[in-house]
Short mmCIF file of C-alpha atoms in Angstrom, two decimals:
data_model
loop_
_atom_site.label_atom_id
_atom_site.label_comp_id
_atom_site.label_asym_id
_atom_site.label_seq_id
_atom_site.Cartn_x
_atom_site.Cartn_y
_atom_site.Cartn_z
CA UNK O 1 50.61 120.12 203.28
CA UNK O 2 49.33 120.71 199.77
CA UNK O 3 52.73 122.06 198.81
CA UNK O 4 54.47 118.90 199.98
CA UNK O 5 52.01 116.65 198.10
CA UNK O 6 52.49 118.68 194.90
CA UNK O 7 56.29 118.42 195.09
CA UNK O 8 56.07 114.63 195.58
CA UNK O 9 53.83 114.26 192.50
CA UNK O 10 56.14 116.30 190.35
CA UNK O 11 59.17 114.26 191.41
CA UNK O 12 57.33 111.01 190.66
CA UNK O 13 56.35 112.13 187.16
CA UNK O 14 59.92 113.31 186.46
CA UNK O 15 61.41 109.96 187.51
CA UNK O 16 58.97 108.04 185.27
CA UNK O 17 59.84 110.29 182.29
CA UNK O 18 63.56 109.78 182.76
CA UNK O 19 63.15 105.99 183.00
CA UNK O 20 60.96 105.91 179.88
CA UNK O 21 63.51 107.97 177.98
CA UNK O 22 66.30 105.59 178.95
CA UNK O 23 64.36 102.45 177.98
CA UNK O 24 63.15 103.75 174.58
CA UNK O 25 64.88 101.87 171.63
CA UNK O 26 67.14 103.95 169.39
CA UNK O 27 66.56 103.52 165.67
CA UNK O 28 69.39 101.69 163.71
CA UNK O 29 71.55 103.66 161.24
CA UNK O 30 70.42 103.11 157.70
CA UNK O 31 73.05 103.98 155.01
CA UNK O 32 71.87 105.93 152.03
CA UNK O 33 70.98 103.82 149.02
CA UNK O 34 73.86 103.26 146.70
CA UNK O 35 73.65 104.66 143.20
CA UNK O 36 73.44 102.01 140.53
CA UNK O 37 76.26 102.15 137.95
CA UNK O 38 75.62 101.39 134.34
CA UNK O 39 77.49 98.29 133.06
CA UNK O 40 80.62 98.99 130.97
CA UNK O 41 80.06 98.47 127.25
CA UNK O 42 81.63 95.32 125.89
CA UNK O 43 84.22 95.75 123.06
CA UNK O 44 82.79 94.90 119.74
CA UNK O 45 84.74 92.43 117.62
CA UNK O 46 85.05 93.41 113.99
CA UNK O 47 85.74 90.32 111.89
CA UNK O 48 88.20 90.38 109.03
CA UNK O 49 86.81 90.81 105.55
CA UNK O 50 85.98 87.59 103.76
CA UNK O 51 88.60 85.85 101.67
CA UNK O 52 88.97 86.92 98.06
CA UNK O 53 89.16 83.45 96.66
CA UNK O 54 89.90 79.90 97.78
CA UNK O 55 93.70 80.25 97.46
CA UNK O 56 94.04 83.11 100.00
CA UNK O 57 95.04 81.88 103.45
CA UNK O 58 94.03 83.69 106.67
CA UNK O 59 97.61 84.85 107.18
CA UNK O 60 97.79 86.35 103.70
CA UNK O 61 94.45 88.07 104.27
CA UNK O 62 95.70 89.56 107.56
CA UNK O 63 98.92 90.77 105.93
CA UNK O 64 96.94 92.30 103.08
CA UNK O 65 94.91 94.39 105.49
CA UNK O 66 97.81 95.36 107.77
CA UNK O 67 99.26 98.84 107.23
CA UNK O 68 102.32 100.69 108.44
CA UNK O 69 100.33 103.90 108.97
CA UNK O 70 97.18 105.54 107.73
CA UNK O 71 99.13 107.19 104.91
CA UNK O 72 101.51 104.41 103.89
CA UNK O 73 101.49 100.64 103.58
CA UNK O 74 105.24 100.26 104.21
CA UNK O 75 108.04 101.87 106.12
CA UNK O 76 109.87 103.18 103.05
CA UNK O 77 106.95 104.95 101.40
CA UNK O 78 108.09 108.43 102.36
CA UNK O 79 111.57 107.85 100.93
CA UNK O 80 110.05 106.64 97.66
CA UNK O 81 107.90 109.78 97.41
CA UNK O 82 110.93 111.98 98.10
CA UNK O 83 112.98 110.12 95.47
CA UNK O 84 110.33 110.58 92.80
CA UNK O 85 109.86 114.24 93.67
CA UNK O 86 113.56 115.03 93.38
CA UNK O 87 114.21 112.90 90.30
CA UNK O 88 111.10 114.23 88.56
CA UNK O 89 111.98 117.82 89.36
CA UNK O 90 115.54 117.53 88.04
CA UNK O 91 114.78 115.59 84.88
CA UNK O 92 111.65 117.66 84.19
CA UNK O 93 113.69 120.84 84.50
CA UNK O 94 116.17 119.48 81.96
CA UNK O 95 113.38 118.71 79.52
CA UNK O 96 111.67 122.08 80.05
CA UNK O 97 114.95 123.90 79.51
CA UNK O 98 115.54 121.96 76.29
CA UNK O 99 112.25 123.24 74.86
CA UNK O 100 113.66 126.76 74.87
CA UNK O 101 110.55 128.44 76.27
CA UNK O 102 110.31 131.10 78.93
CA UNK O 103 110.18 129.54 82.41
CA UNK O 104 110.35 126.17 80.71
CA UNK O 105 112.73 124.70 83.29
CA UNK O 106 110.54 125.83 86.19
CA UNK O 107 107.27 124.61 84.67
CA UNK O 108 108.80 121.32 83.53
CA UNK O 109 110.35 120.64 86.92
CA UNK O 110 107.19 121.43 88.88
CA UNK O 111 104.83 119.48 86.61
CA UNK O 112 107.07 116.41 86.32
CA UNK O 113 107.99 116.39 90.00
CA UNK O 114 104.39 116.66 91.20
CA UNK O 115 103.20 114.05 88.70
CA UNK O 116 105.80 111.45 89.65
CA UNK O 117 105.51 112.28 93.36
CA UNK O 118 101.74 111.79 93.25
CA UNK O 119 102.15 108.50 91.41
CA UNK O 120 104.64 107.33 94.05
CA UNK O 121 102.26 108.38 96.85
CA UNK O 122 99.42 106.36 95.34
CA UNK O 123 101.69 103.37 94.76
CA UNK O 124 103.07 103.25 98.30
CA UNK O 125 99.57 103.65 99.72
CA UNK O 126 98.39 100.38 98.19
CA UNK O 127 101.64 98.43 97.82
CA UNK O 128 103.99 98.14 100.84
CA UNK O 129 107.42 99.67 100.21
CA UNK O 130 109.90 98.69 102.90
CA UNK O 131 113.01 100.50 104.10
CA UNK O 132 115.77 98.68 102.20
CA UNK O 133 113.57 98.48 99.11
CA UNK O 134 113.15 102.26 99.12
CA UNK O 135 116.89 102.73 99.66
CA UNK O 136 117.64 100.54 96.64
CA UNK O 137 115.07 102.48 94.60
CA UNK O 138 116.82 105.75 95.50
CA UNK O 139 120.17 104.21 94.54
CA UNK O 140 118.70 103.01 91.25
CA UNK O 141 117.39 106.53 90.54
CA UNK O 142 120.82 108.07 91.14
CA UNK O 143 122.64 105.48 89.02
CA UNK O 144 120.00 105.69 86.29
CA UNK O 145 120.37 109.46 86.15
CA UNK O 146 124.16 109.11 85.96
CA UNK O 147 123.91 106.56 83.16
CA UNK O 148 121.39 108.50 81.07
CA UNK O 149 123.02 111.88 81.45
CA UNK O 150 126.52 110.48 80.87
CA UNK O 151 125.48 108.53 77.80
CA UNK O 152 123.61 111.47 76.32
CA UNK O 153 126.56 113.78 76.88
CA UNK O 154 129.17 111.41 75.45
CA UNK O 155 126.95 110.49 72.47
CA UNK O 156 126.41 114.23 71.78
CA UNK O 157 122.65 113.93 71.76
CA UNK O 158 120.51 117.00 71.54
CA UNK O 159 119.36 118.63 74.76
CA UNK O 160 115.83 117.31 74.33
CA UNK O 161 116.96 113.76 73.55
CA UNK O 162 119.41 113.79 76.45
CA UNK O 163 116.68 114.98 78.83
CA UNK O 164 114.30 112.25 77.67
CA UNK O 165 117.03 109.61 77.95
CA UNK O 166 117.90 110.76 81.47
CA UNK O 167 114.24 110.70 82.49
CA UNK O 168 113.75 107.19 81.16
CA UNK O 169 116.90 105.71 82.70
CA UNK O 170 116.10 107.32 86.07
CA UNK O 171 112.63 105.82 86.11
CA UNK O 172 114.07 102.52 84.89
CA UNK O 173 116.27 102.38 87.97
CA UNK O 174 113.30 102.99 90.28
CA UNK O 175 110.72 100.79 88.56
CA UNK O 176 113.22 97.96 88.11
CA UNK O 177 113.90 97.80 91.83
CA UNK O 178 110.21 97.97 92.75
CA UNK O 179 109.31 95.27 90.24
CA UNK O 180 112.07 92.95 91.45
CA UNK O 181 111.26 93.32 95.16
CA UNK O 182 107.48 93.76 95.21
CA UNK O 183 106.65 90.11 95.93
CA UNK O 184 109.41 89.16 98.37
CA UNK O 185 108.86 91.67 101.18
CA UNK O 186 111.75 93.75 102.43
CA UNK O 187 115.26 93.11 101.17
CA UNK O 188 117.72 91.87 103.77
CA UNK O 189 120.67 94.00 104.87
CA UNK O 190 123.10 91.51 103.34
CA UNK O 191 121.43 91.60 99.93
CA UNK O 192 121.27 95.39 100.02
CA UNK O 193 124.99 95.57 100.80
CA UNK O 194 125.76 93.07 98.04
CA UNK O 195 123.90 95.15 95.45
CA UNK O 196 125.72 98.32 96.51
CA UNK O 197 129.08 96.52 96.44
CA UNK O 198 128.43 95.19 92.93
CA UNK O 199 127.58 98.67 91.63
CA UNK O 200 130.73 100.16 93.18
CA UNK O 201 132.99 97.41 91.84
CA UNK O 202 131.47 97.76 88.38
CA UNK O 203 132.31 101.45 88.35
CA UNK O 204 135.88 101.00 89.67
CA UNK O 205 136.87 98.06 87.47
CA UNK O 206 135.35 99.60 84.33
CA UNK O 207 137.13 102.88 85.00
CA UNK O 208 140.48 101.15 85.55
CA UNK O 209 140.01 99.08 82.40
CA UNK O 210 139.23 102.17 80.35
CA UNK O 211 142.24 103.96 81.80
CA UNK O 212 144.50 101.03 80.91
CA UNK O 213 143.27 100.93 77.31
CA UNK O 214 143.46 104.70 76.96
CA UNK O 215 147.03 104.94 78.28
CA UNK O 216 148.18 102.00 76.12
CA UNK O 217 146.99 103.71 72.95
CA UNK O 218 149.66 105.93 71.42
CA UNK O 219 147.15 107.81 69.28
CA UNK O 220 145.09 109.09 72.18
CA UNK O 221 141.91 110.89 71.40
CA UNK O 222 138.98 111.94 73.50
CA UNK O 223 138.20 109.36 76.15
CA UNK O 224 134.65 108.03 76.19
CA UNK O 225 133.32 107.96 79.75
CA UNK O 226 129.95 106.46 78.84
CA UNK O 227 130.92 102.85 79.77
CA UNK O 228 132.14 103.93 83.22
CA UNK O 229 128.96 105.92 83.84
CA UNK O 230 126.62 103.16 82.65
CA UNK O 231 128.54 100.39 84.47
CA UNK O 232 127.15 101.12 88.00
CA UNK O 233 123.55 100.63 86.84
CA UNK O 234 124.51 97.34 85.15
CA UNK O 235 126.48 96.30 88.23
CA UNK O 236 123.44 96.96 90.38
CA UNK O 237 121.43 94.55 88.25
CA UNK O 238 124.20 91.94 88.48
CA UNK O 239 124.24 92.37 92.25
CA UNK O 240 120.51 91.75 92.35
CA UNK O 241 121.01 88.47 90.49
CA UNK O 242 123.85 87.46 92.83
CA UNK O 243 121.68 88.19 95.86
CA UNK O 244 119.36 85.33 94.90
CA UNK O 245 121.79 82.42 95.50
CA UNK O 246 124.07 84.18 98.04
CA UNK O 247 123.28 85.55 101.47
CA UNK O 248 126.27 87.43 102.91
CA UNK O 249 126.61 89.19 106.22
CA UNK O 250 126.78 93.00 105.98
CA UNK O 251 130.05 92.98 107.96
CA UNK O 252 131.64 90.61 105.46
CA UNK O 253 130.42 92.69 102.52
CA UNK O 254 131.98 95.76 104.13
CA UNK O 255 135.33 93.96 104.42
CA UNK O 256 135.10 92.71 100.84
CA UNK O 257 134.56 96.29 99.72
CA UNK O 258 136.82 98.37 101.97
CA UNK O 259 139.96 96.20 101.95
CA UNK O 260 140.32 95.56 98.17
CA UNK O 261 139.37 99.09 97.16
CA UNK O 262 141.70 100.50 99.80
CA UNK O 263 144.57 98.41 98.44
CA UNK O 264 143.73 99.52 94.90
CA UNK O 265 143.66 103.18 95.93
CA UNK O 266 147.09 102.87 97.60
CA UNK O 267 148.56 101.17 94.54
CA UNK O 268 147.09 103.82 92.27
CA UNK O 269 148.59 106.66 94.31
CA UNK O 270 152.00 104.99 94.68
CA UNK O 271 152.06 103.95 91.02
CA UNK O 272 151.22 107.45 89.85
CA UNK O 273 154.12 108.82 91.89
CA UNK O 274 156.69 106.24 90.71
CA UNK O 275 155.64 105.35 87.16
CA UNK O 276 153.38 106.26 84.29
CA UNK O 277 151.58 104.52 81.46
CA UNK O 278 149.09 101.66 81.49
CA UNK O 279 151.01 99.77 84.19
CA UNK O 280 149.59 102.04 86.91
CA UNK O 281 145.83 101.31 86.47
CA UNK O 282 146.61 97.71 85.53
CA UNK O 283 148.55 97.22 88.76
CA UNK O 284 145.77 98.80 90.79
CA UNK O 285 143.20 96.56 89.15
CA UNK O 286 145.33 93.48 89.83
CA UNK O 287 145.70 94.52 93.46
CA UNK O 288 141.93 94.94 93.80
CA UNK O 289 141.22 91.50 92.36
CA UNK O 290 143.92 89.75 94.39
CA UNK O 291 142.88 91.49 97.62
CA UNK O 292 139.26 90.56 96.99
CA UNK O 293 140.17 86.88 96.65
CA UNK O 294 142.31 86.95 99.80
CA UNK O 295 139.64 88.78 101.79
CA UNK O 296 136.96 86.35 100.60
CA UNK O 297 139.06 83.40 101.76
CA UNK O 298 139.99 85.03 105.07
CA UNK O 299 136.42 85.99 105.96
CA UNK O 300 134.79 82.69 105.00
CA UNK O 301 132.41 81.18 107.54
CA UNK O 302 133.69 78.54 109.92
CA UNK O 303 132.87 74.96 109.09
CA UNK O 304 130.44 73.20 111.43
CA UNK O 305 130.75 69.42 111.24
CA UNK O 306 127.90 68.61 113.60
CA UNK O 307 124.67 70.54 114.15
CA UNK O 308 124.57 72.47 117.44
CA UNK O 309 121.85 70.22 118.90
CA UNK O 310 123.93 67.07 118.53
CA UNK O 311 126.38 66.01 121.19
CA UNK O 312 129.63 64.23 120.57
CA UNK O 313 133.22 64.91 119.73
CA UNK O 314 133.69 67.52 117.03
CA UNK O 315 135.96 66.93 114.14
CA UNK O 316 138.93 69.18 113.62
CA UNK O 317 138.03 72.36 111.75
CA UNK O 318 139.54 72.89 108.34
CA UNK O 319 141.07 76.08 109.69
CA UNK O 320 143.34 73.97 111.82
CA UNK O 321 144.98 72.07 108.99
CA UNK O 322 148.75 71.88 109.03
CA UNK O 323 149.24 73.37 105.55
CA UNK O 324 147.40 76.17 103.74
CA UNK O 325 148.21 78.05 100.53
CA UNK O 326 146.72 81.41 99.50
CA UNK O 327 147.39 83.54 96.41
CA UNK O 328 148.84 86.98 97.20
CA UNK O 329 150.10 89.85 95.04
CA UNK O 330 153.86 90.42 94.94
CA UNK O 331 155.35 93.86 94.27
CA UNK O 332 158.91 94.55 93.18
CA UNK O 333 160.96 97.19 91.47
CA UNK O 334 161.32 96.87 87.72
CA UNK O 335 162.88 98.68 84.79
CA UNK O 336 166.45 99.21 83.65
CA UNK O 337 167.20 101.63 86.45
CA UNK O 338 164.86 100.07 88.96
CA UNK O 339 162.65 103.18 89.10
CA UNK O 340 159.40 101.39 88.21
CA UNK O 341 157.02 99.23 90.17
CA UNK O 342 155.42 96.05 88.94
CA UNK O 343 153.14 93.43 90.43
CA UNK O 344 152.74 89.74 89.90
CA UNK O 345 151.03 86.71 91.37
CA UNK O 346 152.53 85.03 94.41
CA UNK O 347 151.75 82.28 96.87
CA UNK O 348 151.58 82.44 100.66
CA UNK O 349 152.32 79.14 102.36
CA UNK O 350 151.10 78.65 105.91
CA UNK O 351 152.38 75.75 108.02
#
């Protein structure tokens, strides 16, 4: 009996424990506290330096403080440094060799090259030197060296005087370009091509003129090449003056250079094979001039009678006129036996 009562009590207590365990509330899941992130720092605005006077606009102030790189203010600074290093080394070596001392050429080249290269590095750091400007400066250095060395050789100057003259003319070609282009920004491609074309034409036409005069003189002596060597530097200056009122396309400048000089080269080769005397360079020079005029007329820009934004019927272009006349060179055989070649002016009529 006691055993039965004990089993009943144990079963009752077990049932109550199971029911209490089922009815007990389960605690809700609490996520771990999120870590607080520090706010991102705001970018600090650095204002531009104050204006250096009442006439300086904000745009000019921004351009003054803009740089091409941390070592150069313009794109052509490295080319300018290289030009001064090479030109200073060569001309300094000439001057050191003229002094007649041991290792004078080496010491003169190193000292002059490093001095001029350092000066160019400082200049291009503060003053922007653009790409075409640096290319013109390198061209001016080469033509200045040619002019100074050629003049000193033809004038029979002493080695020291010739070295000094070459150094001065080389630096004149560089400084002249930098002074002429320092306030206008970079030089356009058309103006750069025009300056190069003027220098090349000055050399070719001066050389042909000297050859004509030399061959026409019966009492021929030693020919003086100084004018032909100085002419490219002068032609470069003339091209710089022509670049102010004219703005030509580089493609047109290439045609104005390649076609006339090609015609002149052909006439010079053919004339040398068929004739002799002053007629050969004179004919070549006439062919160059005539071809230049024809090419300039053939590559002229089209006429626009109305602006592009205006509607309406366009007038007939001048290229469509019924009659057009152009000067052209005419070549024919000459001489008693017809074994010579001569040139003269002609006229091409187009209907």
